[in-house]
Coordinates of C-alpha atoms in Angstrom, one line a residue:
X85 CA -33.1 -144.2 34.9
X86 CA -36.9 -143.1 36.1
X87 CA -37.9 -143.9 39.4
X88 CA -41.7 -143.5 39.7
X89 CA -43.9 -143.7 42.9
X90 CA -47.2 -144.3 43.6
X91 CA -49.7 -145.1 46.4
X92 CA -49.7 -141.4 48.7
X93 CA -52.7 -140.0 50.2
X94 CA -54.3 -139.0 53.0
X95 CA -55.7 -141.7 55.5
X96 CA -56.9 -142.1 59.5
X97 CA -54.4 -143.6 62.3
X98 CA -54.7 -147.2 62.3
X99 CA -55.4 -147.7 58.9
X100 CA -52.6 -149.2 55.7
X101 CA -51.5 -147.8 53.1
X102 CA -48.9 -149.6 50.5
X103 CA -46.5 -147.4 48.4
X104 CA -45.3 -148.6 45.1
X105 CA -42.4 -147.5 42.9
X106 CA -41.1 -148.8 39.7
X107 CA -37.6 -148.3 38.4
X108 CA -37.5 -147.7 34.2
X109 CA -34.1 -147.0 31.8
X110 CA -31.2 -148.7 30.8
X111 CA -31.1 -150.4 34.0
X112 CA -28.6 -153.2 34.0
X113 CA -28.7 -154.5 38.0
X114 CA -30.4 -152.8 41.3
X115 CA -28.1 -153.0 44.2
X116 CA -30.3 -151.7 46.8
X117 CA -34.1 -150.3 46.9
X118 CA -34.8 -148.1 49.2
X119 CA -38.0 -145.4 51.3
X120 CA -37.4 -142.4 52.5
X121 CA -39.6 -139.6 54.1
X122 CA -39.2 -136.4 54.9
X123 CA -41.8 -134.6 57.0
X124 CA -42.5 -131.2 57.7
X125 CA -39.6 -129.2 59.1
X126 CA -37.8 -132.0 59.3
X127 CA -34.5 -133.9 57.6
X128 CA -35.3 -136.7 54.9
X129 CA -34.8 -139.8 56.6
X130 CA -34.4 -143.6 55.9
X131 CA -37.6 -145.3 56.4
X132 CA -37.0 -148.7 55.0
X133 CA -34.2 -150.6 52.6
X134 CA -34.2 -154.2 51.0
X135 CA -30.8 -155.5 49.1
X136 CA -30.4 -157.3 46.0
X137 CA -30.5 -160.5 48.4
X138 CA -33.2 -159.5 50.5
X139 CA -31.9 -158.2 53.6
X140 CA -34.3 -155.5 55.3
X141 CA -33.3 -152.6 57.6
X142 CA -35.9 -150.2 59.1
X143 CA -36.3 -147.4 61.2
X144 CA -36.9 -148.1 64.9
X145 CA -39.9 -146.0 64.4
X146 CA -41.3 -148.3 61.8
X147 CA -40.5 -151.4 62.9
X148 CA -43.3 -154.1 63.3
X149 CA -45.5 -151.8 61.0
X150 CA -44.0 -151.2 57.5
X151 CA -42.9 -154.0 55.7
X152 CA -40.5 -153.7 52.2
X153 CA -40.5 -156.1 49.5
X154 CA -39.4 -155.9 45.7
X155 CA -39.9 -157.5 42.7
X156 CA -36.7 -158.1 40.7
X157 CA -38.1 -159.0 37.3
X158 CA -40.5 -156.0 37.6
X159 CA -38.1 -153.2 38.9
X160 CA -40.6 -152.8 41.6
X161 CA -40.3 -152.3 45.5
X162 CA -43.5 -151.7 47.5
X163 CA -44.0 -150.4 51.5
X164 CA -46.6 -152.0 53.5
X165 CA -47.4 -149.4 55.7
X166 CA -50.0 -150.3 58.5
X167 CA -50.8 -149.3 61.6
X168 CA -50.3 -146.0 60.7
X169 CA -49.8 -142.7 62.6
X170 CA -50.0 -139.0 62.7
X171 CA -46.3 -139.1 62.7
X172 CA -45.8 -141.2 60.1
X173 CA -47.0 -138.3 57.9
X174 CA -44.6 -136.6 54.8
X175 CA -43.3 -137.3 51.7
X176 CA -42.3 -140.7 50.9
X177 CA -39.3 -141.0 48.2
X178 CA -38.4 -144.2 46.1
X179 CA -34.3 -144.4 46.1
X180 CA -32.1 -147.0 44.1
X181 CA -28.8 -147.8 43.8
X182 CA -28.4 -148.8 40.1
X183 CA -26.1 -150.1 37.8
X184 CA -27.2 -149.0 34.3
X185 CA -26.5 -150.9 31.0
X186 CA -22.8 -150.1 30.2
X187 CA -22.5 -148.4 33.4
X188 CA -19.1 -148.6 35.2
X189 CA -20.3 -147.8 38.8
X190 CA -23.8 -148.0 40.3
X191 CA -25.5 -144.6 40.8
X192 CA -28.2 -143.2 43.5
X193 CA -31.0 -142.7 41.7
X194 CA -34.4 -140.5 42.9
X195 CA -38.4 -141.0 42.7
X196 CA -40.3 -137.6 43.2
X197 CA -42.1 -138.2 46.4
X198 CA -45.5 -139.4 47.0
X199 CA -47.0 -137.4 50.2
X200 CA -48.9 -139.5 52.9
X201 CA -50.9 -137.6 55.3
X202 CA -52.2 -139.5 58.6
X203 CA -54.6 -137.7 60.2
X204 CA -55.6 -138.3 63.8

């Protein structure tokens, strides 16, 4: 399984910036799609998750700005990221929890990071 991101760059505070990443393999079912971030000097945290059914958690911090949302028949999840902010700033990784085609357990599964850069 190949987990593919797009959509990084480097923008202004206030403006939005959607990320995109697209799951590819022998994929059978995804469990869970998920955002992450890491920013400089710092531990790679959760940003934003969306189940199989749709449930959504987010950070506090990105609460009311980013929004997740996945397509099932496409293997894709996207982050709606507005109102952005100098903090916001790092790399953003794709993560899914996937059961592949004659899998026996579902496995955590990587993208390689897409780097947003607000800029103040």
């Amino acid at each position: 399984v190949q987990l593919q991101a797009s959509g990084g760059g480097l923008v202004q505070a206030g403006v939005s910036l959607e990320l995109s990443c697209t799951a590819s393999g022998r994929i059978f079912i995804i469990n869970s799609m998920s955002w992450y971030r890491q920013a400089p000097g710092k531990q790679r945290e959760l940003v934003a998750s969306i189940s199989s059914g749709g449930r959504t958690n987010y950070a506090d911090s990105v609460k009311g700005r980013f929004s997740i949302s996945r397509d099932n028949a496409k293997n894709t999840w996207n982050l709606q990221m507005n109102s952005l902010k100098p903090e916001d700033t790092g790399v953003y990784y794709c993560n899914a929890v996937v059961l592949t085609s004659g899998g026996t357990r579902p496995l955590n599964y990587w993208g390689q990071g897409t780097l947003v850069t607000v800029s103040s």
